[in-house]
């Protein structure tokens, strides 16, 4: 790790297990890297080895399955421990690095609301992280929403963990309200949407139905956000992480431990020629960057103001005339130099704060500047 | 085309134009005959009822009914005969005359055929089978209508037996073969007939295999043995074993080119010889004439033995007069052909004089036109007979047709008047019966109101139940199961290599791809086949729909039977056990006669509504509308799932851009066939899954449709504008059956009375229609 300063940006991921969070983050990384491919001054990369290993493994599993035209659910193993994805955005010649810290909130924890978790410390870390995140992403399994069938409609809320998500969102929203000067955003991201949206090659267009179902199923969560954090932005953004797969069928199978004792088992086909066409991830990246800029601006302005005050105070104190003998004494014992040194240090910190804010804008311009695509909707 | 041909064509066209009207007249008289028969039956039924006294019984007897029935039957038959005449595409000329007068020779001269097709003989009869000969410029053939064993026995053997007083006639060909006939009979005529019968028996082997029924076509050159008796030479040579193929032939139709003018639409009918020693000859003669000929040529030859018009000839003309019917003059229908021999002018002179004096009353052609010719000379026949005859027919036939039609209508009209008169008498008698057996109208109205409101209450309950089933939160489990079953069936078929076995499928795909050089050759038709098969398999849902509809009919029938149950009881089941008249709105399906389906009960109720003495068309229509419904996957759900099959196509359309996209691109190798199989599998399975999903969303549809149907039925039956009135009518007609305990006796008579009334109305209606 180099010695450059790091700006940390916390993002919470809320979804039950098997929704495809790892795949989502791996795709986000790949998409970001592709978007920045033309710009040699900015890089997006994994920030640590665990993230690198996990995303690498996910990528290999997915691309292997697509090449073999065999896409089976469960091929991407689900995450059982809390883990952090850390992506690093860095600009050449800049002293600042931006780190996206994304907590892959363990689905199992969410489903059990953390109860029975032996590692109390990890649970507390998760809670603290969520409270600190200015952005929440809620990935939603579209197949569950769209193709679970009327006869099992009563199981849908349980399988989507709507109650648990609502509880977590409530805690997050309350924290955001306390920091109402800071931006807050929650993004509902239906994933595995390739079958329902026609812009990635599907022959049917159920975009409206999908959105209606999300709004219907998560109406309580939406209400929670509106009540507890009215200033928070609520976005809807369906995401295709593969683009070239399509649901063949889905049937409920017995599964001990799942709500209702069963789970929906989808079966996919790979649409020839099996080339990945991601949709919505560019919009997600743009959303995150814009949000990051807003957050950073607020934080930076606060820090800059405070450092400017400190610098002015230090300088004024350093140069303060206290009478002839007193001044002579201060010069003699070195106190004057010490004060001047401290004032110079505070002035440097102030200058650095200004520089950090500027650097953030410089780094994120490429990603935050693009227009949003048609998939993105405002829900508030 | 000559003037004569044009006139004949115009005549035939005019006949065809009149045909539909004549046919419907025939049909109307036939229907009237059926109504009269039913009236006879219904009156007999009413007369024997216990409440009838002797006076009423007498007043309900129509003495002229049988006679009128006969006259109506004759009117129907007359119109049928005219229709048959108007159906023909030719003008037919019958050729008649006693044996050995030159009839067959005349036929030869007209048709251009020779002895090999129309045999002539000197001194012995030769024509064994009746022939009809038609002009055809291109075809030369004979179509033989063959006897079946049964028709042979009925039409050939039985008349001979009857004429010989040998009864009974044999019932099978085997019996005929073994029949022992007397060696000889004293009476000369009988002797001839017996000889003919024995000849047929001894030659049975030669024609038994030909008793096949149907039509046999033979070249004209081979037709002789089928239409003529064997010659003297043949009999001498073969003795009793001589072949008699003609015995198996019912009739011959010959087509050939006539060597004359104006013959394009002409047919010649060879009629059995008058005075010929054939059993039943005269009756057959008349029967043939009535239906099939427009004019008759009676051939008379002047010869050493017969140069005057004898009794047989007179009798023949008498028969023709019978056939003439409503044609004003026999002379327009029958013509005499005087067959002269140029070598014996004195004989011709004798007959000419006899015809003038005895047939035409001393004035030439006064009653009958006489054509004089030598029938052996085709040229003279054409000039002296055919030409003048066709000219007369072209002018006279339209007049004859009009006379026949007008005469028949006039006769029918008098039958109609007589029938009306009888109906007037009958109505008077029925009024008398009604007065004695009447029930006060207020009682009737009260019962009708009670019946209507009770049925209304029951229907409301049923409609409420159906509404709950249609709009309630509970899904129709049966529908889900039926959809799932059809879905599993489709999946099984897909997994079985689309019904071919996966390996065979791939093999076929590979072969076709390599042969045709591209995958589309296989994929295109295969997509179509799979689409059709998937749809067909989901159509198994029809069984479910049928079951639901049947259940709805059963429930509706049960509630109606709870109120009108006695109407549906079998005659022998006894009305005492009936559950009718109950006020209990919770009566169960057991009220429906157990052995009968709800549909049958409803159909019977509709019939009862429609056929009651005072018809209830609104109520009948309500029931019929409920029954006239089919719930089908094809019409009900197919439009909703059809888009799910769209991906099963070689080319698909992108929903946003409208761009056509090719779905199949695989190498022409075994691996390519494998890929193709995977692609088809996944697309077919996906289509099946989507259809299953789409159908699941329509689970409420059958119940909604059924609810709407029964609700509409309730509305029409109970709340239509005529409901109150028609319930009263219904009760008037069937109150005894509905409430046997209250109206015993009187109303039993009432239902019989109602039947008579209804038939009387039918007859009046038929008479009015006839007059229009």
PDB file of N, CA and C in Angstrom, chain B residues 218-286:
ATOM      1  N   UNK B 218     -69.973 -51.008 -68.804  1.00  0.00           N
ATOM      2  CA  UNK B 218     -69.445 -51.918 -69.845  1.00  0.00           C
ATOM      3  C   UNK B 218     -69.396 -51.163 -71.178  1.00  0.00           C
ATOM      4  N   UNK B 219     -68.448 -51.547 -72.065  1.00  0.00           N
ATOM      5  CA  UNK B 219     -68.428 -50.937 -73.399  1.00  0.00           C
ATOM      6  C   UNK B 219     -69.704 -51.320 -74.156  1.00  0.00           C
ATOM      7  N   UNK B 220     -70.137 -50.458 -75.050  1.00  0.00           N
ATOM      8  CA  UNK B 220     -71.384 -50.733 -75.763  1.00  0.00           C
ATOM      9  C   UNK B 220     -71.327 -52.047 -76.551  1.00  0.00           C
ATOM     10  N   UNK B 221     -70.124 -52.388 -77.001  1.00  0.00           N
ATOM     11  CA  UNK B 221     -69.987 -53.596 -77.805  1.00  0.00           C
ATOM     12  C   UNK B 221     -70.317 -54.855 -76.995  1.00  0.00           C
ATOM     13  N   UNK B 222     -70.234 -54.749 -75.657  1.00  0.00           N
ATOM     14  CA  UNK B 222     -70.460 -55.957 -74.847  1.00  0.00           C
ATOM     15  C   UNK B 222     -71.790 -55.917 -74.118  1.00  0.00           C
ATOM     16  N   UNK B 223     -72.663 -54.972 -74.444  1.00  0.00           N
ATOM     17  CA  UNK B 223     -73.831 -54.749 -73.607  1.00  0.00           C
ATOM     18  C   UNK B 223     -74.980 -55.722 -73.913  1.00  0.00           C
ATOM     19  N   UNK B 224     -74.947 -56.310 -75.076  1.00  0.00           N
ATOM     20  CA  UNK B 224     -76.129 -57.072 -75.510  1.00  0.00           C
ATOM     21  C   UNK B 224     -76.637 -58.111 -74.505  1.00  0.00           C
ATOM     22  N   UNK B 225     -75.754 -59.040 -74.033  1.00  0.00           N
ATOM     23  CA  UNK B 225     -76.284 -60.073 -73.110  1.00  0.00           C
ATOM     24  C   UNK B 225     -76.892 -59.479 -71.831  1.00  0.00           C
ATOM     25  N   UNK B 226     -76.541 -58.242 -71.511  1.00  0.00           N
ATOM     26  CA  UNK B 226     -77.069 -57.639 -70.287  1.00  0.00           C
ATOM     27  C   UNK B 226     -78.444 -57.014 -70.497  1.00  0.00           C
ATOM     28  N   UNK B 227     -78.840 -56.811 -71.753  1.00  0.00           N
ATOM     29  CA  UNK B 227     -80.113 -56.116 -71.976  1.00  0.00           C
ATOM     30  C   UNK B 227     -81.096 -56.926 -72.818  1.00  0.00           C
ATOM     31  N   UNK B 228     -80.614 -58.033 -73.436  1.00  0.00           N
ATOM     32  CA  UNK B 228     -81.501 -58.768 -74.352  1.00  0.00           C
ATOM     33  C   UNK B 228     -81.635 -60.225 -73.945  1.00  0.00           C
ATOM     34  N   UNK B 229     -82.795 -60.797 -74.316  1.00  0.00           N
ATOM     35  CA  UNK B 229     -82.958 -62.245 -74.124  1.00  0.00           C
ATOM     36  C   UNK B 229     -82.018 -62.957 -75.073  1.00  0.00           C
ATOM     37  N   UNK B 230     -81.615 -64.182 -74.737  1.00  0.00           N
ATOM     38  CA  UNK B 230     -80.749 -64.919 -75.668  1.00  0.00           C
ATOM     39  C   UNK B 230     -81.517 -65.209 -76.981  1.00  0.00           C
ATOM     40  N   UNK B 231     -80.761 -65.280 -78.062  1.00  0.00           N
ATOM     41  CA  UNK B 231     -81.409 -65.544 -79.355  1.00  0.00           C
ATOM     42  C   UNK B 231     -81.801 -67.021 -79.441  1.00  0.00           C
ATOM     43  N   UNK B 232     -82.595 -67.304 -80.435  1.00  0.00           N
ATOM     44  CA  UNK B 232     -83.021 -68.688 -80.638  1.00  0.00           C
ATOM     45  C   UNK B 232     -81.825 -69.604 -80.833  1.00  0.00           C
ATOM     46  N   UNK B 233     -80.869 -69.061 -81.583  1.00  0.00           N
ATOM     47  CA  UNK B 233     -79.640 -69.850 -81.870  1.00  0.00           C
ATOM     48  C   UNK B 233     -78.889 -70.158 -80.582  1.00  0.00           C
ATOM     49  N   UNK B 234     -78.772 -69.148 -79.762  1.00  0.00           N
ATOM     50  CA  UNK B 234     -78.027 -69.348 -78.497  1.00  0.00           C
ATOM     51  C   UNK B 234     -78.729 -70.377 -77.625  1.00  0.00           C
ATOM     52  N   UNK B 235     -80.053 -70.316 -77.594  1.00  0.00           N
ATOM     53  CA  UNK B 235     -80.802 -71.269 -76.765  1.00  0.00           C
ATOM     54  C   UNK B 235     -80.644 -72.673 -77.336  1.00  0.00           C
ATOM     55  N   UNK B 236     -80.698 -72.775 -78.642  1.00  0.00           N
ATOM     56  CA  UNK B 236     -80.572 -74.110 -79.272  1.00  0.00           C
ATOM     57  C   UNK B 236     -79.203 -74.700 -78.968  1.00  0.00           C
ATOM     58  N   UNK B 237     -78.232 -73.840 -78.977  1.00  0.00           N
ATOM     59  CA  UNK B 237     -76.854 -74.308 -78.804  1.00  0.00           C
ATOM     60  C   UNK B 237     -76.568 -74.689 -77.337  1.00  0.00           C
ATOM     61  N   UNK B 238     -76.998 -73.850 -76.430  1.00  0.00           N
ATOM     62  CA  UNK B 238     -76.601 -74.080 -75.031  1.00  0.00           C
ATOM     63  C   UNK B 238     -77.695 -74.752 -74.201  1.00  0.00           C
ATOM     64  N   UNK B 239     -78.896 -74.787 -74.722  1.00  0.00           N
ATOM     65  CA  UNK B 239     -79.987 -75.421 -73.977  1.00  0.00           C
ATOM     66  C   UNK B 239     -80.259 -74.688 -72.679  1.00  0.00           C
ATOM     67  N   UNK B 240     -80.442 -75.453 -71.619  1.00  0.00           N
ATOM     68  CA  UNK B 240     -80.793 -74.847 -70.332  1.00  0.00           C
ATOM     69  C   UNK B 240     -79.644 -74.046 -69.718  1.00  0.00           C
ATOM     70  N   UNK B 241     -78.414 -74.302 -70.251  1.00  0.00           N
ATOM     71  CA  UNK B 241     -77.264 -73.610 -69.648  1.00  0.00           C
ATOM     72  C   UNK B 241     -77.021 -72.236 -70.283  1.00  0.00           C
ATOM     73  N   UNK B 242     -77.949 -71.812 -71.106  1.00  0.00           N
ATOM     74  CA  UNK B 242     -77.753 -70.520 -71.752  1.00  0.00           C
ATOM     75  C   UNK B 242     -77.691 -69.413 -70.681  1.00  0.00           C
ATOM     76  N   UNK B 243     -76.789 -68.447 -70.893  1.00  0.00           N
ATOM     77  CA  UNK B 243     -76.596 -67.388 -69.898  1.00  0.00           C
ATOM     78  C   UNK B 243     -77.725 -66.368 -69.940  1.00  0.00           C
ATOM     79  N   UNK B 244     -78.111 -65.885 -68.797  1.00  0.00           N
ATOM     80  CA  UNK B 244     -79.165 -64.860 -68.737  1.00  0.00           C
ATOM     81  C   UNK B 244     -78.707 -63.705 -67.823  1.00  0.00           C
ATOM     82  N   UNK B 245     -77.629 -63.070 -68.270  1.00  0.00           N
ATOM     83  CA  UNK B 245     -77.056 -61.975 -67.473  1.00  0.00           C
ATOM     84  C   UNK B 245     -78.067 -60.854 -67.258  1.00  0.00           C
ATOM     85  N   UNK B 246     -78.994 -60.666 -68.221  1.00  0.00           N
ATOM     86  CA  UNK B 246     -79.975 -59.571 -68.122  1.00  0.00           C
ATOM     87  C   UNK B 246     -80.781 -59.645 -66.833  1.00  0.00           C
ATOM     88  N   UNK B 247     -80.924 -60.883 -66.300  1.00  0.00           N
ATOM     89  CA  UNK B 247     -81.752 -61.035 -65.102  1.00  0.00           C
ATOM     90  C   UNK B 247     -81.174 -60.261 -63.905  1.00  0.00           C
ATOM     91  N   UNK B 248     -79.861 -60.014 -63.960  1.00  0.00           N
ATOM     92  CA  UNK B 248     -79.229 -59.311 -62.829  1.00  0.00           C
ATOM     93  C   UNK B 248     -79.252 -57.808 -63.010  1.00  0.00           C
ATOM     94  N   UNK B 249     -79.785 -57.357 -64.175  1.00  0.00           N
ATOM     95  CA  UNK B 249     -79.723 -55.916 -64.457  1.00  0.00           C
ATOM     96  C   UNK B 249     -81.081 -55.286 -64.175  1.00  0.00           C
ATOM     97  N   UNK B 250     -81.023 -54.228 -63.371  1.00  0.00           N
ATOM     98  CA  UNK B 250     -82.271 -53.531 -63.051  1.00  0.00           C
ATOM     99  C   UNK B 250     -82.618 -52.553 -64.187  1.00  0.00           C
ATOM    100  N   UNK B 251     -81.600 -51.878 -64.689  1.00  0.00           N
ATOM    101  CA  UNK B 251     -81.838 -50.877 -65.715  1.00  0.00           C
ATOM    102  C   UNK B 251     -80.512 -50.529 -66.382  1.00  0.00           C
ATOM    103  N   UNK B 252     -80.605 -50.124 -67.669  1.00  0.00           N
ATOM    104  CA  UNK B 252     -79.377 -49.740 -68.370  1.00  0.00           C
ATOM    105  C   UNK B 252     -79.459 -48.281 -68.788  1.00  0.00           C
ATOM    106  N   UNK B 253     -78.324 -47.591 -68.606  1.00  0.00           N
ATOM    107  CA  UNK B 253     -78.241 -46.205 -69.085  1.00  0.00           C
ATOM    108  C   UNK B 253     -77.151 -46.174 -70.144  1.00  0.00           C
ATOM    109  N   UNK B 254     -77.553 -45.796 -71.352  1.00  0.00           N
ATOM    110  CA  UNK B 254     -76.605 -45.856 -72.475  1.00  0.00           C
ATOM    111  C   UNK B 254     -76.350 -44.438 -72.974  1.00  0.00           C
ATOM    112  N   UNK B 255     -75.082 -44.157 -73.229  1.00  0.00           N
ATOM    113  CA  UNK B 255     -74.746 -42.857 -73.798  1.00  0.00           C
ATOM    114  C   UNK B 255     -74.050 -43.065 -75.134  1.00  0.00           C
ATOM    115  N   UNK B 256     -74.508 -42.351 -76.151  1.00  0.00           N
ATOM    116  CA  UNK B 256     -73.893 -42.438 -77.470  1.00  0.00           C
ATOM    117  C   UNK B 256     -74.324 -41.213 -78.284  1.00  0.00           C
ATOM    118  N   UNK B 257     -73.699 -41.042 -79.441  1.00  0.00           N
ATOM    119  CA  UNK B 257     -74.026 -39.869 -80.259  1.00  0.00           C
ATOM    120  C   UNK B 257     -75.208 -40.203 -81.175  1.00  0.00           C
ATOM    121  N   UNK B 258     -76.318 -39.438 -81.049  1.00  0.00           N
ATOM    122  CA  UNK B 258     -77.489 -39.662 -81.915  1.00  0.00           C
ATOM    123  C   UNK B 258     -77.196 -39.028 -83.292  1.00  0.00           C
ATOM    124  N   UNK B 259     -77.537 -39.722 -84.359  1.00  0.00           N
ATOM    125  CA  UNK B 259     -77.241 -39.166 -85.697  1.00  0.00           C
ATOM    126  C   UNK B 259     -78.335 -38.224 -86.197  1.00  0.00           C
ATOM    127  N   UNK B 260     -78.775 -37.304 -85.310  1.00  0.00           N
ATOM    128  CA  UNK B 260     -79.854 -36.403 -85.735  1.00  0.00           C
ATOM    129  C   UNK B 260     -79.574 -34.995 -85.232  1.00  0.00           C
ATOM    130  N   UNK B 261     -80.421 -34.075 -85.722  1.00  0.00           N
ATOM    131  CA  UNK B 261     -80.309 -32.689 -85.271  1.00  0.00           C
ATOM    132  C   UNK B 261     -81.106 -32.486 -83.984  1.00  0.00           C
ATOM    133  N   UNK B 262     -80.836 -31.396 -83.301  1.00  0.00           N
ATOM    134  CA  UNK B 262     -81.605 -30.924 -82.144  1.00  0.00           C
ATOM    135  C   UNK B 262     -81.635 -31.914 -80.979  1.00  0.00           C
ATOM    136  N   UNK B 263     -80.686 -32.815 -80.897  1.00  0.00           N
ATOM    137  CA  UNK B 263     -80.818 -33.883 -79.900  1.00  0.00           C
ATOM    138  C   UNK B 263     -79.889 -33.678 -78.692  1.00  0.00           C
ATOM    139  N   UNK B 264     -79.296 -32.481 -78.557  1.00  0.00           N
ATOM    140  CA  UNK B 264     -78.292 -32.277 -77.498  1.00  0.00           C
ATOM    141  C   UNK B 264     -78.836 -32.596 -76.111  1.00  0.00           C
ATOM    142  N   UNK B 265     -80.078 -32.277 -75.840  1.00  0.00           N
ATOM    143  CA  UNK B 265     -80.633 -32.487 -74.495  1.00  0.00           C
ATOM    144  C   UNK B 265     -81.762 -33.516 -74.526  1.00  0.00           C
ATOM    145  N   UNK B 266     -81.579 -34.563 -75.299  1.00  0.00           N
ATOM    146  CA  UNK B 266     -82.657 -35.539 -75.482  1.00  0.00           C
ATOM    147  C   UNK B 266     -82.282 -36.881 -74.859  1.00  0.00           C
ATOM    148  N   UNK B 267     -83.250 -37.504 -74.209  1.00  0.00           N
ATOM    149  CA  UNK B 267     -83.071 -38.859 -73.724  1.00  0.00           C
ATOM    150  C   UNK B 267     -84.237 -39.724 -74.230  1.00  0.00           C
ATOM    151  N   UNK B 268     -83.922 -40.966 -74.581  1.00  0.00           N
ATOM    152  CA  UNK B 268     -84.965 -41.887 -75.057  1.00  0.00           C
ATOM    153  C   UNK B 268     -85.114 -42.974 -74.012  1.00  0.00           C
ATOM    154  N   UNK B 269     -86.359 -43.209 -73.590  1.00  0.00           N
ATOM    155  CA  UNK B 269     -86.591 -44.235 -72.569  1.00  0.00           C
ATOM    156  C   UNK B 269     -87.381 -45.382 -73.191  1.00  0.00           C
ATOM    157  N   UNK B 270     -86.773 -46.529 -73.095  1.00  0.00           N
ATOM    158  CA  UNK B 270     -87.415 -47.744 -73.636  1.00  0.00           C
ATOM    159  C   UNK B 270     -88.368 -48.258 -72.556  1.00  0.00           C
ATOM    160  N   UNK B 271     -89.659 -48.202 -72.848  1.00  0.00           N
ATOM    161  CA  UNK B 271     -90.640 -48.615 -71.843  1.00  0.00           C
ATOM    162  C   UNK B 271     -91.045 -50.058 -72.079  1.00  0.00           C
ATOM    163  N   UNK B 272     -91.365 -50.799 -71.032  1.00  0.00           N
ATOM    164  CA  UNK B 272     -91.745 -52.205 -71.203  1.00  0.00           C
ATOM    165  C   UNK B 272     -92.929 -52.311 -72.166  1.00  0.00           C
ATOM    166  N   UNK B 273     -92.901 -53.345 -72.952  1.00  0.00           N
ATOM    167  CA  UNK B 273     -93.911 -53.488 -74.001  1.00  0.00           C
ATOM    168  C   UNK B 273     -95.317 -53.643 -73.450  1.00  0.00           C
ATOM    169  N   UNK B 274     -96.226 -52.890 -74.023  1.00  0.00           N
ATOM    170  CA  UNK B 274     -97.639 -53.051 -73.644  1.00  0.00           C
ATOM    171  C   UNK B 274     -98.108 -54.387 -74.171  1.00  0.00           C
ATOM    172  N   UNK B 275     -98.865 -55.067 -73.351  1.00  0.00           N
ATOM    173  CA  UNK B 275     -99.397 -56.342 -73.797  1.00  0.00           C
ATOM    174  C   UNK B 275     -98.358 -57.441 -73.761  1.00  0.00           C
ATOM    175  N   UNK B 276     -97.170 -57.098 -73.333  1.00  0.00           N
ATOM    176  CA  UNK B 276     -96.133 -58.127 -73.244  1.00  0.00           C
ATOM    177  C   UNK B 276     -96.465 -59.069 -72.095  1.00  0.00           C
ATOM    178  N   UNK B 277     -96.115 -60.301 -72.242  1.00  0.00           N
ATOM    179  CA  UNK B 277     -96.471 -61.242 -71.195  1.00  0.00           C
ATOM    180  C   UNK B 277     -95.437 -61.165 -70.075  1.00  0.00           C
ATOM    181  N   UNK B 278     -95.526 -60.110 -69.334  1.00  0.00           N
ATOM    182  CA  UNK B 278     -94.603 -59.933 -68.204  1.00  0.00           C
ATOM    183  C   UNK B 278     -95.444 -59.586 -66.988  1.00  0.00           C
ATOM    184  N   UNK B 279     -95.119 -60.207 -65.901  1.00  0.00           N
ATOM    185  CA  UNK B 279     -95.876 -59.946 -64.687  1.00  0.00           C
ATOM    186  C   UNK B 279     -95.795 -58.476 -64.345  1.00  0.00           C
ATOM    187  N   UNK B 280     -96.923 -57.919 -63.932  1.00  0.00           N
ATOM    188  CA  UNK B 280     -96.923 -56.552 -63.405  1.00  0.00           C
ATOM    189  C   UNK B 280     -96.545 -55.491 -64.449  1.00  0.00           C
ATOM    190  N   UNK B 281     -96.640 -55.865 -65.752  1.00  0.00           N
ATOM    191  CA  UNK B 281     -96.092 -54.977 -66.783  1.00  0.00           C
ATOM    192  C   UNK B 281     -96.786 -53.625 -66.800  1.00  0.00           C
ATOM    193  N   UNK B 282     -98.088 -53.632 -66.692  1.00  0.00           N
ATOM    194  CA  UNK B 282     -98.798 -52.377 -66.859  1.00  0.00           C
ATOM    195  C   UNK B 282     -98.482 -51.383 -65.730  1.00  0.00           C
ATOM    196  N   UNK B 283     -98.445 -51.914 -64.533  1.00  0.00           N
ATOM    197  CA  UNK B 283     -98.147 -51.026 -63.398  1.00  0.00           C
ATOM    198  C   UNK B 283     -96.758 -50.405 -63.558  1.00  0.00           C
ATOM    199  N   UNK B 284     -95.826 -51.262 -63.966  1.00  0.00           N
ATOM    200  CA  UNK B 284     -94.453 -50.756 -64.154  1.00  0.00           C
ATOM    201  C   UNK B 284     -94.434 -49.716 -65.258  1.00  0.00           C
ATOM    202  N   UNK B 285     -95.220 -49.960 -66.258  1.00  0.00           N
ATOM    203  CA  UNK B 285     -95.305 -49.036 -67.385  1.00  0.00           C
ATOM    204  C   UNK B 285     -95.708 -47.643 -66.895  1.00  0.00           C
ATOM    205  N   UNK B 286     -96.787 -47.594 -66.138  1.00  0.00           N
ATOM    206  CA  UNK B 286     -97.322 -46.324 -65.659  1.00  0.00           C
ATOM    207  C   UNK B 286     -96.320 -45.639 -64.728  1.00  0.00           C
TER     208      UNK B 286
END
